CSV table of N, CA, C and O in Angstrom, one decimal:
chain,number,residue,atom,x,y,z
A,1140,MET,N,74.6,81.9,92.6
A,1140,MET,CA,74.4,81.8,93.8
A,1140,MET,C,74.4,83.2,94.4
A,1140,MET,O,75.4,84.1,94.5
A,1141,THR,N,73.3,83.7,95.4
A,1141,THR,CA,73.7,84.6,96.0
A,1141,THR,C,74.0,84.4,97.4
A,1141,THR,O,74.0,83.6,98.0
A,1142,THR,N,75.2,85.2,97.7
A,1142,THR,CA,75.7,85.2,99.1
A,1142,THR,C,75.6,86.5,100.2
A,1142,THR,O,75.3,87.4,99.6
A,1143,GLU,N,75.8,86.3,101.2
A,1143,GLU,CA,75.8,87.6,102.0
A,1143,GLU,C,76.8,88.5,101.9
A,1143,GLU,O,76.7,89.8,102.1
A,1144,ILE,N,78.0,88.0,101.4
A,1144,ILE,CA,79.2,89.1,101.2
A,1144,ILE,C,79.6,89.2,100.0
A,1144,ILE,O,79.9,87.8,99.0
A,1145,GLU,N,79.6,90.2,99.2
A,1145,GLU,CA,80.1,90.4,97.8
A,1145,GLU,C,81.2,91.0,97.7
A,1145,GLU,O,81.2,92.3,98.5
A,1146,LYS,N,82.2,90.8,97.1
A,1146,LYS,CA,83.4,91.4,97.0
A,1146,LYS,C,84.1,91.5,95.5
A,1146,LYS,O,83.7,90.3,95.0
A,1147,THR,N,84.5,92.2,95.2
A,1147,THR,CA,85.2,92.4,93.9
A,1147,THR,C,86.2,91.3,93.6
A,1147,THR,O,86.9,91.0,94.7
A,1148,ASP,N,86.8,90.7,92.7
A,1148,ASP,CA,87.8,90.0,92.4
A,1148,ASP,C,89.0,90.4,92.8
A,1148,ASP,O,90.2,89.6,93.4
A,1149,GLN,N,89.4,91.3,92.5
A,1149,GLN,CA,90.5,92.4,93.0
A,1149,GLN,C,90.5,92.3,94.6
A,1149,GLN,O,91.5,92.1,95.2
A,1150,VAL,N,89.4,92.7,95.2
A,1150,VAL,CA,89.6,92.8,97.0
A,1150,VAL,C,90.0,91.1,97.2
A,1150,VAL,O,90.6,91.1,98.4
A,1151,ARG,N,89.3,90.2,96.8
A,1151,ARG,CA,89.8,89.0,97.0
A,1151,ARG,C,91.0,88.7,97.0
A,1151,ARG,O,91.6,87.9,97.7
A,1152,LEU,N,91.7,88.9,95.7
A,1152,LEU,CA,93.0,88.6,95.3
A,1152,LEU,C,93.8,89.3,96.6
A,1152,LEU,O,94.8,88.6,97.2
A,1153,ASP,N,93.7,90.6,96.8
A,1153,ASP,CA,94.4,91.3,97.8
A,1153,ASP,C,94.1,90.6,99.5
A,1153,ASP,O,95.0,90.7,100.0
A,1154,GLN,N,93.2,89.9,99.9
A,1154,GLN,CA,92.9,89.3,101.2
A,1154,GLN,C,93.4,87.8,101.1
A,1154,GLN,O,93.5,87.5,102.3
A,1155,LEU,N,93.6,87.3,99.9
A,1155,LEU,CA,93.7,85.8,100.3
A,1155,LEU,C,94.9,85.7,99.6
A,1155,LEU,O,95.3,86.3,98.7
A,1156,THR,N,95.6,84.4,100.1
A,1156,THR,CA,96.8,84.0,99.6
A,1156,THR,C,96.6,83.4,98.1
A,1156,THR,O,95.3,83.2,97.8
A,1157,PRO,N,97.7,83.1,97.4
A,1157,PRO,CA,97.2,82.6,95.9
A,1157,PRO,C,96.7,81.3,96.0
A,1157,PRO,O,95.5,81.2,95.0
A,1158,GLU,N,96.9,80.5,97.1
A,1158,GLU,CA,96.4,79.1,96.9
A,1158,GLU,C,95.0,79.3,97.6
A,1158,GLU,O,94.1,78.5,97.2
A,1159,GLN,N,94.5,79.8,98.5
A,1159,GLN,CA,93.4,80.3,98.9
A,1159,GLN,C,92.5,80.9,97.8
A,1159,GLN,O,91.4,80.2,97.7
A,1160,TYR,N,92.9,81.7,97.0
A,1160,TYR,CA,91.9,82.1,96.0
A,1160,TYR,C,91.6,81.2,95.0
A,1160,TYR,O,90.6,80.9,94.6
A,1161,GLU,N,92.8,80.3,94.9
A,1161,GLU,CA,92.5,79.2,93.8
A,1161,GLU,C,91.7,78.0,94.3
A,1161,GLU,O,90.4,77.9,93.6
A,1162,VAL,N,91.4,77.7,95.5
A,1162,VAL,CA,90.6,77.0,96.3
A,1162,VAL,C,89.2,77.9,96.2
A,1162,VAL,O,88.3,77.0,96.0
A,1163,LEU,N,89.4,78.8,97.2
A,1163,LEU,CA,88.0,79.5,97.3
A,1163,LEU,C,87.0,79.9,96.4
A,1163,LEU,O,85.9,79.6,96.4
A,1164,ARG,N,87.8,80.4,95.4
A,1164,ARG,CA,87.0,81.3,94.4
A,1164,ARG,C,87.0,80.6,93.1
A,1164,ARG,O,86.3,80.8,92.3
A,1165,ARG,N,88.3,79.5,92.7
A,1165,ARG,CA,88.1,79.2,91.5
A,1165,ARG,C,87.9,77.5,91.8
A,1165,ARG,O,87.9,76.9,90.6
A,1166,LYS,N,87.5,76.9,92.7
A,1166,LYS,CA,87.3,75.7,92.8
A,1166,LYS,C,88.5,74.7,92.8
A,1166,LYS,O,88.1,73.5,92.6
A,1167,GLY,N,89.7,75.1,93.2
A,1167,GLY,CA,90.5,73.9,93.1
A,1167,GLY,C,90.5,73.1,94.2
A,1167,GLY,O,90.1,73.1,94.9
A,1168,THR,N,91.8,72.3,94.5
A,1168,THR,CA,92.0,71.6,95.4
A,1168,THR,C,93.2,71.3,95.8
A,1168,THR,O,93.9,71.3,94.8
A,1169,GLU,N,93.6,71.6,97.1
A,1169,GLU,CA,95.0,71.3,97.3
A,1169,GLU,C,95.6,69.9,97.8
A,1169,GLU,O,94.5,68.9,97.6
A,1170,ARG,N,96.7,69.6,97.5
A,1170,ARG,CA,97.2,68.2,97.2
A,1170,ARG,C,97.1,67.6,98.7
A,1170,ARG,O,97.2,68.4,99.5
A,1171,ALA,N,96.6,66.4,98.7
A,1171,ALA,CA,96.5,65.3,99.8
A,1171,ALA,C,97.8,65.3,100.6
A,1171,ALA,O,98.8,65.8,100.1
A,1172,PHE,N,97.6,65.7,102.0
A,1172,PHE,CA,98.7,65.5,103.0
A,1172,PHE,C,99.6,66.8,103.0
A,1172,PHE,O,100.5,66.9,103.5
A,1173,THR,N,99.4,67.9,102.2
A,1173,THR,CA,100.0,69.2,102.1
A,1173,THR,C,99.4,70.1,103.0
A,1173,THR,O,99.8,71.2,103.4
A,1174,GLY,N,98.0,70.0,103.3
A,1174,GLY,CA,97.4,71.3,104.0
A,1174,GLY,C,97.6,71.5,105.2
A,1174,GLY,O,98.0,70.4,106.2
A,1175,LYS,N,97.9,72.6,106.1
A,1175,LYS,CA,98.2,72.9,107.3
A,1175,LYS,C,97.1,72.2,108.6
A,1175,LYS,O,97.7,72.1,109.9
A,1176,TYR,N,96.2,71.7,108.2
A,1176,TYR,CA,95.3,71.2,109.4
A,1176,TYR,C,95.0,69.8,109.0
A,1176,TYR,O,94.1,69.2,109.9
A,1177,TRP,N,95.4,69.0,108.0
A,1177,TRP,CA,95.1,67.5,107.8
A,1177,TRP,C,95.4,66.7,109.0
A,1177,TRP,O,94.8,65.8,109.5
A,1178,ASN,N,96.4,67.2,109.6
A,1178,ASN,CA,97.0,66.3,110.7
A,1178,ASN,C,97.2,67.1,112.1
A,1178,ASN,O,97.9,67.1,112.9
A,1179,VAL,N,96.3,68.2,112.3
A,1179,VAL,CA,96.0,68.9,113.5
A,1179,VAL,C,95.0,68.4,114.5
A,1179,VAL,O,93.9,68.1,113.8
A,1180,HIS,N,95.2,68.5,115.7
A,1180,HIS,CA,94.6,67.7,116.6
A,1180,HIS,C,94.1,68.8,117.7
A,1180,HIS,O,93.5,68.3,118.9
A,1181,GLN,N,94.0,70.2,117.6
A,1181,GLN,CA,93.8,71.2,118.6
A,1181,GLN,C,92.3,71.3,118.7
A,1181,GLN,O,91.7,71.3,117.4
A,1182,ASP,N,92.1,71.7,119.9
A,1182,ASP,CA,90.7,72.2,119.8
A,1182,ASP,C,90.5,73.5,119.5
A,1182,ASP,O,91.2,74.4,119.8
A,1183,GLY,N,89.2,73.7,118.8
A,1183,GLY,CA,88.7,74.8,118.2
A,1183,GLY,C,87.6,75.1,117.3
A,1183,GLY,O,87.2,73.9,117.1
A,1184,ILE,N,87.6,76.0,116.8
A,1184,ILE,CA,86.6,76.2,115.8
A,1184,ILE,C,87.3,76.4,114.7
A,1184,ILE,O,88.1,77.3,114.3
A,1185,TYR,N,86.9,76.1,113.6
A,1185,TYR,CA,87.5,76.3,112.1
A,1185,TYR,C,86.3,77.2,111.3
A,1185,TYR,O,85.3,76.7,111.3
A,1186,ARG,N,86.8,78.4,110.9
A,1186,ARG,CA,86.3,79.2,110.3
A,1186,ARG,C,86.7,79.5,108.8
A,1186,ARG,O,87.7,79.1,108.4
A,1187,CYS,N,85.7,80.3,108.0
A,1187,CYS,CA,86.1,80.2,106.4
A,1187,CYS,C,87.0,81.3,106.5
A,1187,CYS,O,87.3,82.3,107.0
A,1188,ALA,N,88.4,80.9,105.9
A,1188,ALA,CA,89.2,81.8,105.5
A,1188,ALA,C,88.7,82.9,104.6
A,1188,ALA,O,89.5,83.9,104.6
A,1189,GLY,N,87.8,82.6,103.8
A,1189,GLY,CA,87.5,83.9,103.3
A,1189,GLY,C,86.6,85.1,103.7
A,1189,GLY,O,86.3,86.2,103.5
A,1190,CYS,N,85.7,84.5,105.0
A,1190,CYS,CA,84.8,85.6,105.7
A,1190,CYS,C,84.9,85.3,107.1
A,1190,CYS,O,84.2,86.2,107.8
A,1191,GLY,N,85.3,84.2,107.5
A,1191,GLY,CA,85.3,84.2,109.1
A,1191,GLY,C,83.8,83.5,109.8
A,1191,GLY,O,83.9,83.4,111.0
A,1192,ALA,N,83.0,82.9,108.8
A,1192,ALA,CA,82.1,82.3,109.2
A,1192,ALA,C,82.5,81.1,109.9
A,1192,ALA,O,83.4,80.2,109.3
A,1193,GLU,N,81.7,80.9,111.0
A,1193,GLU,CA,81.9,79.6,111.7
A,1193,GLU,C,81.5,78.4,110.9
A,1193,GLU,O,80.0,78.1,110.6
A,1194,LEU,N,82.4,77.5,110.7
A,1194,LEU,CA,81.8,76.1,109.7
A,1194,LEU,C,82.0,74.8,110.6
A,1194,LEU,O,81.2,73.9,110.3
A,1195,PHE,N,83.1,74.4,111.4
A,1195,PHE,CA,83.2,73.1,111.7
A,1195,PHE,C,83.9,73.1,112.9
A,1195,PHE,O,84.7,74.5,113.6
A,1196,ARG,N,83.7,72.2,113.9
A,1196,ARG,CA,84.5,72.3,115.6
A,1196,ARG,C,85.4,71.0,115.5
A,1196,ARG,O,85.0,70.0,114.6
A,1197,SER,N,86.2,71.2,116.3
A,1197,SER,CA,87.4,70.1,116.3
A,1197,SER,C,86.7,69.0,116.7
A,1197,SER,O,87.2,67.6,116.5
A,1198,ASP,N,85.6,69.0,117.5
A,1198,ASP,CA,85.2,67.6,118.2
A,1198,ASP,C,84.6,66.7,117.2
A,1198,ASP,O,84.0,65.8,117.5
A,1199,THR,N,84.0,67.4,115.6
A,1199,THR,CA,83.8,66.6,114.8
A,1199,THR,C,84.8,66.1,113.6
A,1199,THR,O,84.4,65.6,113.0
A,1200,LYS,N,86.0,66.6,114.2
A,1200,LYS,CA,86.8,66.2,112.9
A,1200,LYS,C,87.4,64.9,113.5
A,1200,LYS,O,87.3,64.5,114.5
A,1201,PHE,N,88.0,64.1,112.4
A,1201,PHE,CA,88.2,62.7,112.4
A,1201,PHE,C,89.6,62.7,111.4
A,1201,PHE,O,89.4,63.3,110.5
A,1202,ASP,N,90.3,61.6,111.7
A,1202,ASP,CA,91.1,61.0,110.5
A,1202,ASP,C,90.5,60.1,109.7
A,1202,ASP,O,90.2,59.0,109.8
A,1203,SER,N,90.1,60.7,108.5
A,1203,SER,CA,89.9,59.7,107.3
A,1203,SER,C,90.8,58.7,106.5
A,1203,SER,O,90.1,58.3,105.7
A,1204,GLY,N,92.1,59.2,106.6
A,1204,GLY,CA,92.8,58.9,106.0
A,1204,GLY,C,93.3,59.5,104.6
A,1204,GLY,O,94.0,58.7,103.7
A,1205,THR,N,92.4,60.5,104.3
A,1205,THR,CA,92.5,60.7,102.8
A,1205,THR,C,93.7,62.1,102.8
A,1205,THR,O,93.9,62.4,101.6
A,1206,GLY,N,93.8,62.6,103.9
A,1206,GLY,CA,95.0,63.7,103.6
A,1206,GLY,C,94.6,65.3,103.7
A,1206,GLY,O,95.1,66.0,103.5
A,1207,TRP,N,93.2,64.9,104.1
A,1207,TRP,CA,92.5,66.4,104.1
A,1207,TRP,C,91.7,66.4,105.4
A,1207,TRP,O,91.5,65.4,105.8
A,1208,PRO,N,91.6,67.8,106.0
A,1208,PRO,CA,90.7,67.5,107.3
A,1208,PRO,C,89.4,67.3,107.0
A,1208,PRO,O,88.8,67.6,105.9
A,1209,SER,N,88.8,66.2,107.7
A,1209,SER,CA,87.5,65.7,107.7
A,1209,SER,C,86.8,65.7,108.9
A,1209,SER,O,87.0,65.9,110.0
A,1210,PHE,N,85.3,66.3,108.8
A,1210,PHE,CA,84.5,66.4,109.7
A,1210,PHE,C,83.1,65.4,109.7
A,1210,PHE,O,82.9,65.4,108.2
A,1211,TYR,N,82.5,65.0,110.4
A,1211,TYR,CA,81.2,64.5,110.0
A,1211,TYR,C,80.0,65.3,110.1
A,1211,TYR,O,79.2,64.9,110.1
A,1212,GLU,N,80.0,66.6,110.8
A,1212,GLU,CA,79.1,67.5,110.5
A,1212,GLU,C,79.3,69.3,110.7
A,1212,GLU,O,80.6,69.0,111.4
A,1213,PRO,N,78.8,69.7,110.3
A,1213,PRO,CA,79.2,71.6,110.2
A,1213,PRO,C,78.7,71.9,111.6
A,1213,PRO,O,77.9,71.4,112.3
A,1214,ALA,N,79.5,72.8,112.0
A,1214,ALA,CA,79.2,73.4,113.4
A,1214,ALA,C,77.6,74.3,113.4
A,1214,ALA,O,76.9,73.8,114.1
A,1215,VAL,N,77.5,75.0,112.2
A,1215,VAL,CA,76.3,75.2,111.9
A,1215,VAL,C,75.8,75.1,110.6
A,1215,VAL,O,76.4,75.7,109.5
A,1216,ALA,N,75.1,74.2,110.5
A,1216,ALA,CA,74.5,73.6,109.3
A,1216,ALA,C,74.1,74.8,108.1
A,1216,ALA,O,74.3,74.7,106.8
A,1217,GLU,N,73.3,75.7,108.9
A,1217,GLU,CA,72.8,76.9,107.6
A,1217,GLU,C,74.1,77.3,107.3
A,1217,GLU,O,73.8,78.4,106.3
A,1218,ASN,N,75.3,77.5,108.0
A,1218,ASN,CA,76.5,78.0,107.3
A,1218,ASN,C,77.2,77.5,106.0
A,1218,ASN,O,77.9,78.3,105.5
A,1219,VAL,N,77.0,76.2,105.5
A,1219,VAL,CA,77.5,75.7,104.3
A,1219,VAL,C,76.4,75.3,103.6
A,1219,VAL,O,75.3,74.8,103.8
A,1220,VAL,N,76.6,75.3,102.3
A,1220,VAL,CA,75.6,75.0,101.1
A,1220,VAL,C,76.0,73.8,100.6
A,1220,VAL,O,77.3,73.7,100.0
A,1221,LEU,N,75.4,73.0,100.1
A,1221,LEU,CA,75.7,72.1,99.3
A,1221,LEU,C,75.1,71.9,97.7
A,1221,LEU,O,74.2,72.3,97.7
A,1222,HIS,N,76.1,71.5,96.6
A,1222,HIS,CA,75.5,71.7,95.5
A,1222,HIS,C,76.1,70.3,94.7
A,1222,HIS,O,77.3,69.7,95.2
A,1223,GLU,N,75.2,70.1,93.9
A,1223,GLU,CA,75.8,68.8,93.1
A,1223,GLU,C,77.0,69.2,92.0
A,1223,GLU,O,77.1,70.5,91.5
A,1224,ASP,N,78.0,68.6,91.8
A,1224,ASP,CA,79.2,68.9,91.4
A,1224,ASP,C,79.5,67.8,90.2
A,1224,ASP,O,80.0,66.6,90.6
A,1225,ARG,N,79.5,67.6,89.1
A,1225,ARG,CA,79.8,66.8,88.2
A,1225,ARG,C,80.7,67.0,87.5
A,1225,ARG,O,80.9,66.7,86.0
A,1226,SER,N,81.9,68.1,87.6
A,1226,SER,CA,82.9,68.2,87.2
A,1226,SER,C,84.3,66.8,87.3
A,1226,SER,O,83.8,66.0,88.0
A,1227,LEU,N,85.1,67.0,86.4
A,1227,LEU,CA,86.0,65.7,86.6
A,1227,LEU,C,85.5,64.1,86.4
A,1227,LEU,O,86.1,63.5,86.5
A,1228,PHE,N,84.6,64.4,85.4
A,1228,PHE,CA,83.6,63.2,84.9
A,1228,PHE,C,83.3,62.2,86.3
A,1228,PHE,O,83.1,61.1,86.4
A,1229,MET,N,83.2,63.1,87.7
A,1229,MET,CA,82.4,62.3,88.7
A,1229,MET,C,81.2,62.9,89.2
A,1229,MET,O,80.8,64.3,88.7
A,1230,ARG,N,80.5,62.5,89.8
A,1230,ARG,CA,79.2,63.1,90.7
A,1230,ARG,C,79.4,62.9,91.9
A,1230,ARG,O,79.6,62.0,92.6
A,1231,ARG,N,79.8,64.5,92.5
A,1231,ARG,CA,80.0,64.6,94.0
A,1231,ARG,C,79.3,65.7,94.5
A,1231,ARG,O,78.4,66.4,93.6
A,1232,THR,N,79.1,66.0,95.5
A,1232,THR,CA,78.5,67.2,96.4
A,1232,THR,C,79.4,68.0,96.9
A,1232,THR,O,80.2,67.6,97.9
A,1233,GLU,N,79.5,69.3,96.3
A,1233,GLU,CA,80.1,70.2,96.6
A,1233,GLU,C,79.6,71.1,97.9
A,1233,GLU,O,78.4,71.1,98.2
A,1234,VAL,N,81.0,71.3,98.9
A,1234,VAL,CA,80.4,72.2,100.1
A,1234,VAL,C,81.0,73.6,99.7
A,1234,VAL,O,82.0,73.8,99.4
A,1235,THR,N,80.1,74.6,99.9
A,1235,THR,CA,80.6,76.1,100.2
A,1235,THR,C,79.9,77.0,101.1
A,1235,THR,O,79.0,76.2,101.8
A,1236,CYS,N,80.9,78.0,101.3
A,1236,CYS,CA,80.1,78.7,102.7
A,1236,CYS,C,79.0,79.5,102.2
A,1236,CYS,O,78.9,80.1,101.1
A,1237,LYS,N,77.7,79.6,103.0
A,1237,LYS,CA,76.7,80.5,102.5
A,1237,LYS,C,77.1,81.9,102.6
A,1237,LYS,O,76.6,82.8,101.7
A,1238,ARG,N,77.8,82.4,103.5
A,1238,ARG,CA,78.1,83.6,103.5
A,1238,ARG,C,78.9,84.4,102.6
A,1238,ARG,O,78.7,85.2,102.0
A,1239,CYS,N,80.1,83.8,102.1
A,1239,CYS,CA,80.9,84.3,100.9
A,1239,CYS,C,80.9,83.4,99.8
A,1239,CYS,O,81.5,83.8,98.4
A,1240,GLY,N,80.3,82.2,99.7
A,1240,GLY,CA,80.2,81.7,98.4
A,1240,GLY,C,81.8,80.7,98.3
A,1240,GLY,O,81.8,80.2,97.5
A,1241,GLY,N,82.6,80.7,99.1
A,1241,GLY,CA,83.9,79.8,99.0
A,1241,GLY,C,83.9,78.6,98.8
A,1241,GLY,O,82.8,78.2,99.6
A,1242,HIS,N,84.5,77.8,97.9
A,1242,HIS,CA,84.6,76.3,97.9
A,1242,HIS,C,85.4,76.1,99.0
A,1242,HIS,O,86.4,76.6,99.1
A,1243,LEU,N,84.8,75.2,99.6
A,1243,LEU,CA,85.3,74.3,100.8
A,1243,LEU,C,85.8,73.0,100.6
A,1243,LEU,O,86.9,72.7,101.1
A,1244,GLY,N,85.2,72.1,99.9
A,1244,GLY,CA,85.6,70.9,99.5
A,1244,GLY,C,84.3,70.1,99.3
A,1244,GLY,O,83.6,70.4,98.3
A,1245,HIS,N,84.1,68.9,99.7
A,1245,HIS,CA,83.2,68.1,98.9
A,1245,HIS,C,82.5,67.2,100.3
A,1245,HIS,O,83.5,66.9,101.2
A,1246,VAL,N,81.5,66.6,100.4
A,1246,VAL,CA,80.8,65.8,101.4
A,1246,VAL,C,80.5,64.3,100.3
A,1246,VAL,O,80.0,64.5,99.6
A,1247,PHE,N,80.9,63.5,101.4
A,1247,PHE,CA,80.8,62.1,101.0
A,1247,PHE,C,79.7,61.3,102.0
A,1247,PHE,O,80.0,61.7,103.1
A,1248,THR,N,79.3,60.2,101.4
A,1248,THR,CA,78.5,59.5,102.4
A,1248,THR,C,79.3,58.2,103.2
A,1248,THR,O,78.6,57.0,103.3
A,1249,ASP,N,80.5,58.2,103.1
A,1249,ASP,CA,81.4,57.0,104.2
A,1249,ASP,C,81.7,57.7,105.2
A,1249,ASP,O,83.0,56.9,105.5
A,1250,GLY,N,81.3,58.4,106.0
A,1250,GLY,CA,82.2,59.1,107.4
A,1250,GLY,C,81.4,58.0,108.4
A,1250,GLY,O,80.6,57.4,108.2
A,1251,PRO,N,82.0,58.6,109.3
A,1251,PRO,CA,82.0,57.5,111.0
A,1251,PRO,C,80.2,58.2,111.5
A,1251,PRO,O,79.4,59.2,111.2
A,1252,ALA,N,79.8,57.4,112.4
A,1252,ALA,CA,78.6,57.9,113.0
A,1252,ALA,C,78.7,58.8,113.8
A,1252,ALA,O,80.2,59.4,114.4
A,1253,PRO,N,78.0,59.7,114.1
A,1253,PRO,CA,76.8,59.6,114.2
A,1253,PRO,C,76.0,60.2,113.0
A,1253,PRO,O,74.8,59.4,112.6
A,1254,THR,N,76.8,60.9,112.0
A,1254,THR,CA,75.9,61.0,110.5
A,1254,THR,C,76.2,60.3,109.8
A,1254,THR,O,75.3,60.0,108.6
A,1255,GLY,N,77.2,59.5,109.5
A,1255,GLY,CA,77.8,58.7,108.3
A,1255,GLY,C,78.4,59.7,107.1
A,1255,GLY,O,78.6,59.0,105.8
A,1256,LEU,N,78.6,60.7,107.3
A,1256,LEU,CA,79.1,61.9,106.4
A,1256,LEU,C,80.4,62.0,106.8
A,1256,LEU,O,81.1,62.1,107.9
A,1257,ARG,N,81.2,62.6,105.5
A,1257,ARG,CA,82.6,63.0,105.6
A,1257,ARG,C,82.5,64.5,104.8
A,1257,ARG,O,82.6,64.1,103.4
A,1258,TYR,N,82.9,65.4,105.5
A,1258,TYR,CA,83.0,66.6,105.1
A,1258,TYR,C,84.4,66.6,104.7
A,1258,TYR,O,85.3,66.9,105.6
A,1259,CYS,N,84.9,66.5,103.5
A,1259,CYS,CA,86.4,66.7,103.1
A,1259,CYS,C,86.8,67.9,102.6
A,1259,CYS,O,86.3,68.3,101.8
A,1260,ILE,N,87.4,68.8,103.6
A,1260,ILE,CA,87.7,69.9,103.3
A,1260,ILE,C,89.2,70.6,103.1
A,1260,ILE,O,90.0,70.0,104.0
A,1261,ASN,N,89.1,71.4,102.2
A,1261,ASN,CA,90.7,72.1,101.9
A,1261,ASN,C,91.3,72.7,103.1
A,1261,ASN,O,90.4,73.9,103.4
A,1262,SER,N,92.4,72.3,103.6
A,1262,SER,CA,92.9,73.5,104.8
A,1262,SER,C,93.0,74.9,104.4
A,1262,SER,O,92.6,75.8,105.3
A,1263,CYS,N,93.4,75.3,103.0
A,1263,CYS,CA,93.5,76.6,102.6
A,1263,CYS,C,92.1,77.7,102.8
A,1263,CYS,O,91.9,78.5,102.9
A,1264,SER,N,91.1,76.4,103.1
A,1264,SER,CA,89.5,77.3,102.8
A,1264,SER,C,89.2,77.7,104.5
A,1264,SER,O,88.4,78.2,104.8
A,1265,LEU,N,90.1,77.2,105.3
A,1265,LEU,CA,89.8,77.2,107.1
A,1265,LEU,C,91.0,77.9,107.6
A,1265,LEU,O,91.9,78.1,107.2
A,1266,ASP,N,90.7,78.4,108.5
A,1266,ASP,CA,91.2,79.4,109.6
A,1266,ASP,C,90.8,78.6,111.1
A,1266,ASP,O,89.9,78.6,111.2
A,1267,LEU,N,91.6,78.1,111.9
A,1267,LEU,CA,91.1,77.5,113.1
A,1267,LEU,C,91.5,78.7,114.3
A,1267,LEU,O,92.8,79.4,114.3
A,1268,GLU,N,90.4,78.6,114.6
A,1268,GLU,CA,90.5,79.5,116.1
A,1268,GLU,C,90.7,78.7,117.2
A,1268,GLU,O,89.6,77.9,117.6
A,1269,PRO,N,91.7,78.4,117.9
A,1269,PRO,CA,92.0,77.8,119.0
A,1269,PRO,C,91.1,78.0,120.0
A,1269,PRO,O,90.8,79.0,120.5
A,1270,ASP,N,90.5,77.0,120.9
A,1270,ASP,CA,89.7,77.0,122.2
A,1270,ASP,C,90.4,77.8,123.2
A,1270,ASP,O,91.9,77.5,123.4
A,1271,GLN,N,90.1,78.9,123.9
A,1271,GLN,CA,90.8,79.3,124.8
A,1271,GLN,C,90.5,79.0,126.3
A,1271,GLN,O,90.8,79.6,127.1
A,1272,SER,N,89.9,77.7,126.4
A,1272,SER,CA,89.9,77.2,127.7
A,1272,SER,C,91.0,76.3,128.4
A,1272,SER,O,91.7,76.1,127.7
């Protein structure tokens, strides 16, 4: 996959926490109900922790009961890329950041209206930029 930002593993290791590196670069998953954003209701923009790209807005976030931040649509559709994921003996759709290629989570078809989608995203893949209004 070609990304807009190319960095060496060492540069990424220096810029990310160990948990962020595991999730964003090695496609790990944080444990449910442990991430810093799963139960946050603050207004703002959720950006990629790896590169700062705008990914999701708080007004599309909802409580899915899964223990991960869930959104029904990206803020900028072109900033996320979907890939088939057949790991762990399952068939899922992986969500990655287009700009840096970081693993964000997965998208499922059991979300609320208006899209019916649930973008289930790892908190450590995100940075919340609070609304300044």
